[in-house]
Amino acid sequence: MDGMGWMIILVLPFLWMGYGLALLIIMGCAFESKGIRRVLLWGVAPQFIILCITTLLLYWINSRLIYVFVFFQPVLCITTAIFLFAGKKTQYSRLLFTLSHVIFLAGVLYQGYRENLQYIINNDWKEYKITRLFEQVQDNGAHALKNDVTCSELMQLLTLAAERDDVKEETLRTLIAKRVSPFLTMSDNCTGENSVEIYSVYTTPFMAAIQNHNIHSVRFFSQLLMGNSPKAKNNRDIVRRANPLIEVYKYSHGSKKQRKSGLEISKQFMAIMPELLTDAVWRAVLNVYDADAARWFWRKQPPENRLYRLKAMALIPQTDALLADIRQTPEVLNISSESEPNEEEFLHFLINGGDITVIHALVEKGIVNWQHLMNIEGFDKDPLIWAISKLGETDNDREVLALIIHDINAQNALPEDRIAKYLTRTGSMGDIFLKAGLHCDKLYSAIESDKKRNNGMYSQNAREEVDRVCTPAK
């Protein structure tokens, strides 16, 4: 967090409390002192009213910048101090009042320039008007659209409608009837219009619906892809180039609702344009470990890329076929995509996203060469770290994790100097190591090894965990 962030958290609350206390004191003293009344009426009150009115206006248009007026607090503290001084030095009151208001206005103007308030508030106002117009179209249909509505406003309306779950089909039909295409950007739809914003060249209502997983809008727009008319063919060409199936899973955060809507959207597109299912789509599906989508897509067309095919089999799962492939060429566990340098290795994918039955079978069959895998340099290459991060939440997970550790240890591939580090990863690692067949003596020996080799980096926490499971209950 930067210095401004700490200022907001630590300093400004106290300034607001001080300002509030000062206001209470001023209002209390105003009943007894004519000078303080003058300070309240001609000094504090105008600035406070301006601040309140501006804040309420920003709140009314749902502005993102309502927080900015928190930064005016230091200015208010300075001007309030000057007002209090003016209440005592009556002969300089007018001069001090004028100085205080000048400081206040200068602070407001500086803050406005610093935060580019005029530009952002103008955008907030436009968004507020579009939201209001959308609600009117929802209620009154085409009657709410006046003749002076611009193309860019129609596109903003259509984009907003595409994002909203509560949009009515009649609203979408009304906006499409105005001859704006949901498959084109605002700049392409509204050529020659000066009001088109620069950012709008990257946005289409169609993609907005997909990114928000709005099945209602997607279903409506998909109707414009059907048929053999020149317009429908052109729409399909646009969609084919952008491939919305990639976007469906690119913006998925893994929630159950999103996975369900993503699969519904995928089925909608595949029914019209089955050619959209490519290896690029498979990669997007596999990156979010979406097993339901992988099963459905597999029935349509398995991936051509071998790595993607292996990952899909681990996710679906197709355990027997996958194990046969790995047994034939064990080195596949280490492969990653040549075209994508950041692509995770297959074993990493298998442990992090593979079906638990696949991991269980892989370990039970003794197929994995742990001696090689555990000697690869790099903390992020340690397969046991991957396994501990993925497994351990349920009894079944902990059982599989214990099997992995047992298999690694049986191949004499478990580095003693790393055991202390493993023990500190979760709160149940002591139990899992014992279940894997490692005795308490070996765990304590590993802690001593950590003291010598790693300066005891993990020793204390690791010893607490081992003591928990190895010390007899009294």
Coordinates of N, CA, C and O in Angstrom, one line a residue, residues 291-396:
A291 N -14.4 -29.4 -15.3 CA -14.6 -30.8 -15.6 C -15.9 -31.0 -16.4 O -15.9 -31.8 -17.4
D292 N -16.9 -30.3 -16.0 CA -18.2 -30.5 -16.7 C -18.1 -30.0 -18.2 O -18.6 -30.7 -19.1
A293 N -17.5 -28.9 -18.4 CA -17.3 -28.4 -19.8 C -16.4 -29.3 -20.6 O -16.7 -29.6 -21.7
A294 N -15.4 -29.9 -19.9 CA -14.4 -30.8 -20.6 C -15.1 -32.0 -21.0 O -14.9 -32.5 -22.1
R295 N -16.0 -32.6 -20.2 CA -16.8 -33.8 -20.5 C -17.6 -33.6 -21.7 O -17.7 -34.4 -22.6
W296 N -18.3 -32.4 -21.7 CA -19.3 -32.1 -22.8 C -18.5 -31.9 -24.1 O -18.9 -32.4 -25.2
F297 N -17.4 -31.1 -24.1 CA -16.6 -30.8 -25.3 C -16.0 -32.1 -25.8 O -15.8 -32.3 -27.0
W298 N -15.6 -33.0 -24.9 CA -14.9 -34.2 -25.3 C -15.8 -35.1 -26.2 O -15.4 -35.7 -27.2
R299 N -17.1 -35.1 -25.8 CA -18.1 -35.8 -26.7 C -18.2 -35.2 -28.0 O -18.6 -35.9 -29.0
K300 N -18.0 -33.9 -28.2 CA -18.1 -33.2 -29.5 C -16.8 -33.4 -30.3 O -16.8 -33.8 -31.4
Q301 N -15.6 -33.1 -29.6 CA -14.4 -33.2 -30.3 C -13.2 -33.1 -29.4 O -13.0 -32.0 -28.8
P302 N -12.5 -34.2 -29.1 CA -11.3 -34.1 -28.2 C -10.2 -33.2 -28.8 O -10.2 -32.9 -30.0
P303 N -9.4 -32.6 -28.0 CA -8.3 -31.7 -28.5 C -7.3 -32.5 -29.3 O -7.0 -33.6 -29.1
E304 N -6.7 -31.8 -30.3 CA -5.7 -32.3 -31.2 C -4.3 -32.3 -30.4 O -3.5 -33.2 -30.6
N305 N -4.1 -31.2 -29.7 CA -2.8 -31.1 -29.0 C -2.7 -32.2 -27.9 O -3.6 -32.4 -27.1
R306 N -1.6 -32.9 -27.9 CA -1.4 -34.1 -27.0 C -1.5 -33.7 -25.5 O -2.1 -34.3 -24.7
L307 N -0.8 -32.5 -25.2 CA -0.9 -32.1 -23.8 C -2.3 -31.8 -23.4 O -2.7 -32.2 -22.3
Y308 N -3.0 -31.1 -24.2 CA -4.4 -30.8 -23.8 C -5.3 -32.0 -23.7 O -6.2 -32.1 -22.9
R309 N -5.0 -33.0 -24.6 CA -5.7 -34.3 -24.5 C -5.5 -35.0 -23.2 O -6.4 -35.5 -22.6
L310 N -4.2 -35.0 -22.8 CA -3.9 -35.7 -21.5 C -4.5 -35.0 -20.4 O -5.1 -35.6 -19.4
K311 N -4.5 -33.6 -20.4 CA -5.1 -32.9 -19.3 C -6.6 -33.1 -19.3 O -7.2 -33.2 -18.2
A312 N -7.2 -33.2 -20.4 CA -8.7 -33.4 -20.5 C -9.0 -34.8 -19.9 O -10.0 -34.9 -19.2
M313 N -8.2 -35.8 -20.2 CA -8.4 -37.1 -19.7 C -8.3 -37.2 -18.2 O -9.0 -37.9 -17.5
A314 N -7.4 -36.3 -17.7 CA -7.2 -36.3 -16.2 C -8.4 -35.6 -15.5 O -8.7 -35.8 -14.4
L315 N -9.0 -34.7 -16.3 CA -10.1 -33.9 -15.7 C -11.4 -34.6 -15.8 O -12.3 -34.4 -14.9
I316 N -11.6 -35.3 -16.9 CA -13.0 -35.9 -17.1 C -13.5 -36.8 -16.1 O -14.7 -36.6 -15.6
P317 N -12.9 -37.9 -15.6 CA -11.6 -38.5 -16.0 C -11.8 -39.7 -16.9 O -12.8 -40.3 -17.0
Q318 N -10.7 -40.0 -17.7 CA -10.6 -41.3 -18.4 C -9.3 -42.0 -17.9 O -8.3 -42.0 -18.5
T319 N -9.5 -42.6 -16.7 CA -8.3 -43.1 -15.9 C -7.5 -44.1 -16.7 O -6.3 -44.0 -16.8
D320 N -8.2 -45.2 -17.2 CA -7.5 -46.3 -17.8 C -6.7 -45.9 -19.0 O -5.5 -46.2 -19.2
A321 N -7.3 -45.1 -19.9 CA -6.7 -44.6 -21.1 C -5.5 -43.7 -20.8 O -4.4 -43.8 -21.4
L322 N -5.7 -42.9 -19.8 CA -4.6 -42.0 -19.4 C -3.4 -42.7 -18.8 O -2.2 -42.5 -19.1
L323 N -3.7 -43.7 -17.9 CA -2.6 -44.5 -17.3 C -1.8 -45.3 -18.3 O -0.6 -45.4 -18.2
A324 N -2.6 -45.8 -19.3 CA -1.9 -46.5 -20.4 C -0.9 -45.6 -21.2 O 0.2 -46.0 -21.5
D325 N -1.4 -44.4 -21.4 CA -0.5 -43.4 -22.1 C 0.7 -43.1 -21.3 O 1.8 -43.0 -21.8
I326 N 0.5 -42.9 -20.0 CA 1.6 -42.5 -19.2 C 2.6 -43.7 -19.0 O 3.8 -43.5 -19.0
R327 N 2.1 -44.9 -18.9 CA 2.9 -46.1 -18.7 C 3.8 -46.3 -20.0 O 4.9 -46.7 -19.9
Q328 N 3.2 -46.0 -21.1 CA 3.9 -46.2 -22.4 C 5.0 -45.1 -22.5 O 6.1 -45.4 -23.0
T329 N 4.7 -43.9 -22.1 CA 5.7 -42.8 -22.2 C 5.7 -42.0 -20.9 O 5.0 -40.9 -20.9
P330 N 6.4 -42.4 -19.9 CA 6.4 -41.7 -18.6 C 6.8 -40.3 -18.6 O 6.5 -39.5 -17.8
E331 N 7.6 -39.9 -19.7 CA 8.1 -38.5 -19.7 C 7.0 -37.5 -20.0 O 7.3 -36.3 -19.9
V332 N 5.8 -38.0 -20.3 CA 4.7 -37.0 -20.6 C 4.4 -36.2 -19.3 O 3.8 -35.1 -19.4
L333 N 4.7 -36.8 -18.2 CA 4.4 -36.0 -16.9 C 5.2 -34.7 -16.8 O 4.8 -33.8 -16.1
N334 N 6.3 -34.6 -17.6 CA 7.1 -33.4 -17.5 C 6.9 -32.4 -18.7 O 7.5 -31.4 -18.7
I335 N 6.0 -32.8 -19.6 CA 5.9 -32.0 -20.8 C 5.0 -30.8 -20.5 O 4.1 -30.8 -19.7
S336 N 5.3 -29.7 -21.3 CA 4.4 -28.5 -21.2 C 4.3 -28.0 -22.7 O 5.0 -28.5 -23.6
S337 N 3.4 -27.1 -22.9 CA 3.1 -26.6 -24.3 C 4.3 -25.9 -24.8 O 4.9 -25.0 -24.2
E338 N 4.8 -26.3 -26.0 CA 5.9 -25.6 -26.6 C 5.5 -24.2 -27.1 O 6.3 -23.3 -27.1
S339 N 4.2 -24.0 -27.5 CA 3.8 -22.7 -27.9 C 3.5 -21.7 -26.8 O 3.4 -20.5 -27.0
E340 N 3.3 -22.2 -25.6 CA 3.0 -21.4 -24.5 C 4.1 -21.6 -23.4 O 4.0 -22.6 -22.6
P341 N 5.0 -20.7 -23.3 CA 6.1 -20.9 -22.3 C 5.7 -20.9 -20.9 O 6.3 -21.5 -20.0
N342 N 4.5 -20.3 -20.6 CA 4.1 -20.3 -19.2 C 3.1 -21.4 -18.9 O 2.5 -21.4 -17.8
E343 N 2.9 -22.3 -19.8 CA 2.0 -23.4 -19.6 C 2.5 -24.3 -18.5 O 3.7 -24.7 -18.5
E344 N 1.6 -24.7 -17.6 CA 2.0 -25.6 -16.5 C 2.3 -27.0 -17.0 O 1.7 -27.5 -18.0
E345 N 3.2 -27.7 -16.4 CA 3.6 -29.1 -16.8 C 2.4 -30.0 -16.5 O 1.5 -29.7 -15.6
F346 N 2.3 -31.1 -17.2 CA 1.2 -32.0 -17.0 C 1.0 -32.5 -15.6 O -0.1 -32.6 -15.1
L347 N 2.1 -32.8 -15.0 CA 2.0 -33.4 -13.6 C 1.5 -32.3 -12.7 O 0.7 -32.6 -11.8
H348 N 1.9 -31.0 -12.8 CA 1.4 -29.9 -12.0 C -0.1 -29.8 -12.2 O -0.9 -29.6 -11.3
F349 N -0.6 -29.9 -13.5 CA -2.0 -29.8 -13.8 C -2.7 -31.0 -13.2 O -3.8 -30.8 -12.6
L350 N -2.1 -32.2 -13.3 CA -2.8 -33.4 -12.8 C -3.0 -33.3 -11.3 O -4.1 -33.6 -10.8
I351 N -2.0 -32.8 -10.5 CA -2.2 -32.7 -9.1 C -3.1 -31.6 -8.7 O -3.9 -31.7 -7.8
N352 N -3.0 -30.5 -9.4 CA -3.9 -29.3 -9.0 C -5.3 -29.4 -9.5 O -6.2 -28.9 -8.8
G353 N -5.5 -30.0 -10.7 CA -6.9 -30.0 -11.2 C -7.4 -31.4 -11.6 O -8.6 -31.5 -11.9
G354 N -6.6 -32.4 -11.6 CA -7.0 -33.7 -12.0 C -8.0 -34.3 -11.1 O -8.0 -34.0 -9.9
D355 N -8.8 -35.2 -11.6 CA -9.7 -35.9 -10.7 C -9.0 -36.8 -9.7 O -7.9 -37.3 -10.0
I356 N -9.5 -36.8 -8.5 CA -8.8 -37.5 -7.4 C -8.6 -39.0 -7.7 O -7.6 -39.6 -7.2
T357 N -9.5 -39.6 -8.4 CA -9.4 -41.0 -8.8 C -8.2 -41.2 -9.7 O -7.5 -42.3 -9.6
V358 N -7.9 -40.3 -10.5 CA -6.7 -40.4 -11.4 C -5.4 -40.3 -10.6 O -4.5 -41.2 -10.8
I359 N -5.3 -39.4 -9.7 CA -4.2 -39.3 -8.8 C -4.0 -40.5 -8.0 O -2.9 -41.0 -7.8
H360 N -5.1 -41.0 -7.4 CA -5.1 -42.2 -6.6 C -4.5 -43.4 -7.4 O -3.6 -44.1 -7.0
A361 N -5.0 -43.6 -8.6 CA -4.6 -44.7 -9.5 C -3.2 -44.6 -9.9 O -2.4 -45.6 -9.9
L362 N -2.8 -43.3 -10.2 CA -1.4 -43.1 -10.6 C -0.4 -43.5 -9.6 O 0.6 -44.1 -9.8
V363 N -0.7 -43.2 -8.3 CA 0.2 -43.5 -7.2 C 0.2 -44.9 -6.9 O 1.2 -45.6 -6.7
E364 N -1.0 -45.5 -6.9 CA -1.1 -47.0 -6.6 C -0.4 -47.8 -7.6 O 0.2 -48.9 -7.2
K365 N -0.4 -47.4 -8.8 CA 0.3 -48.2 -9.9 C 1.8 -48.1 -9.8 O 2.5 -48.8 -10.5
G366 N 2.3 -47.1 -9.1 CA 3.7 -46.9 -9.0 C 4.4 -46.4 -10.3 O 5.5 -46.8 -10.6
I367 N 3.6 -45.7 -11.1 CA 4.1 -45.3 -12.4 C 5.1 -44.1 -12.4 O 6.0 -44.0 -13.2
V368 N 4.9 -43.2 -11.4 CA 5.7 -42.0 -11.4 C 7.1 -42.2 -10.9 O 7.3 -42.9 -9.9
N369 N 8.1 -41.6 -11.6 CA 9.5 -41.7 -11.3 C 9.8 -40.5 -10.4 O 10.2 -39.4 -10.8
W370 N 9.5 -40.6 -9.1 CA 9.7 -39.5 -8.2 C 11.2 -39.1 -8.0 O 11.5 -37.9 -7.7
Q371 N 12.1 -40.0 -8.2 CA 13.5 -39.7 -8.1 C 13.9 -38.5 -9.0 O 14.6 -37.6 -8.6
H372 N 13.4 -38.6 -10.2 CA 13.7 -37.6 -11.2 C 12.9 -36.3 -10.9 O 13.5 -35.2 -10.9
L373 N 11.7 -36.4 -10.6 CA 10.8 -35.2 -10.4 C 11.2 -34.4 -9.1 O 11.2 -33.2 -9.1
M374 N 11.6 -35.1 -8.1 CA 12.0 -34.4 -6.8 C 13.4 -33.8 -6.9 O 13.7 -33.0 -6.0
N375 N 14.1 -34.1 -7.9 CA 15.5 -33.5 -8.1 C 15.5 -32.3 -9.0 O 16.6 -31.7 -9.2
I376 N 14.4 -31.9 -9.6 CA 14.3 -30.8 -10.5 C 14.5 -29.5 -9.6 O 13.8 -29.3 -8.6
E377 N 15.4 -28.6 -10.0 CA 15.7 -27.4 -9.3 C 14.5 -26.5 -9.3 O 13.8 -26.4 -10.3
G378 N 14.3 -25.8 -8.1 CA 13.3 -24.8 -8.1 C 12.1 -25.1 -7.1 O 11.6 -26.2 -7.2
F379 N 11.8 -24.2 -6.2 CA 10.7 -24.4 -5.3 C 9.4 -24.7 -6.0 O 8.6 -25.5 -5.6
D380 N 9.1 -23.9 -7.1 CA 7.9 -24.1 -7.8 C 7.8 -25.3 -8.6 O 6.8 -25.6 -9.3
K381 N 8.9 -26.1 -8.7 CA 8.9 -27.4 -9.4 C 8.7 -28.6 -8.5 O 8.7 -29.7 -9.0
D382 N 8.6 -28.4 -7.3 CA 8.5 -29.5 -6.3 C 7.1 -30.0 -6.3 O 6.1 -29.4 -5.9
P383 N 6.9 -31.3 -6.8 CA 5.6 -31.8 -7.0 C 4.9 -32.1 -5.6 O 3.7 -32.1 -5.6
L384 N 5.7 -32.3 -4.6 CA 5.1 -32.5 -3.3 C 4.5 -31.2 -2.7 O 3.4 -31.3 -2.1
I385 N 5.1 -30.1 -3.0 CA 4.5 -28.8 -2.7 C 3.1 -28.6 -3.4 O 2.2 -28.2 -2.8
W386 N 3.1 -29.0 -4.7 CA 1.9 -28.9 -5.4 C 0.8 -29.8 -4.8 O -0.3 -29.4 -4.6
A387 N 1.2 -31.0 -4.4 CA 0.2 -32.0 -3.9 C -0.3 -31.5 -2.5 O -1.5 -31.6 -2.2
I388 N 0.6 -30.9 -1.7 CA 0.2 -30.4 -0.4 C -0.8 -29.2 -0.5 O -1.8 -29.1 0.2
S389 N -0.5 -28.4 -1.5 CA -1.4 -27.2 -1.7 C -2.7 -27.6 -2.2 O -3.8 -27.0 -1.9
K390 N -2.8 -28.7 -3.0 CA -4.1 -29.1 -3.6 C -4.9 -30.0 -2.6 O -6.1 -29.9 -2.5
L391 N -4.1 -30.9 -2.0 CA -4.8 -31.9 -1.1 C -4.7 -31.6 0.3 O -4.0 -30.7 0.7
G392 N -5.5 -32.3 1.1 CA -5.4 -32.1 2.6 C -6.7 -31.5 3.2 O -6.8 -31.5 4.4
E393 N -7.7 -31.1 2.4 CA -8.9 -30.6 2.9 C -9.9 -31.6 3.4 O -10.7 -31.4 4.3
T394 N -10.0 -32.7 2.7 CA -10.9 -33.8 3.1 C -10.1 -35.1 3.5 O -8.9 -35.2 3.2
D395 N -10.8 -36.0 4.1 CA -10.2 -37.3 4.4 C -9.6 -38.0 3.2 O -8.6 -38.6 3.3
N396 N -10.4 -38.0 2.1 CA -10.0 -38.7 0.9 C -8.8 -38.0 0.3 O -7.8 -38.7 -0.1

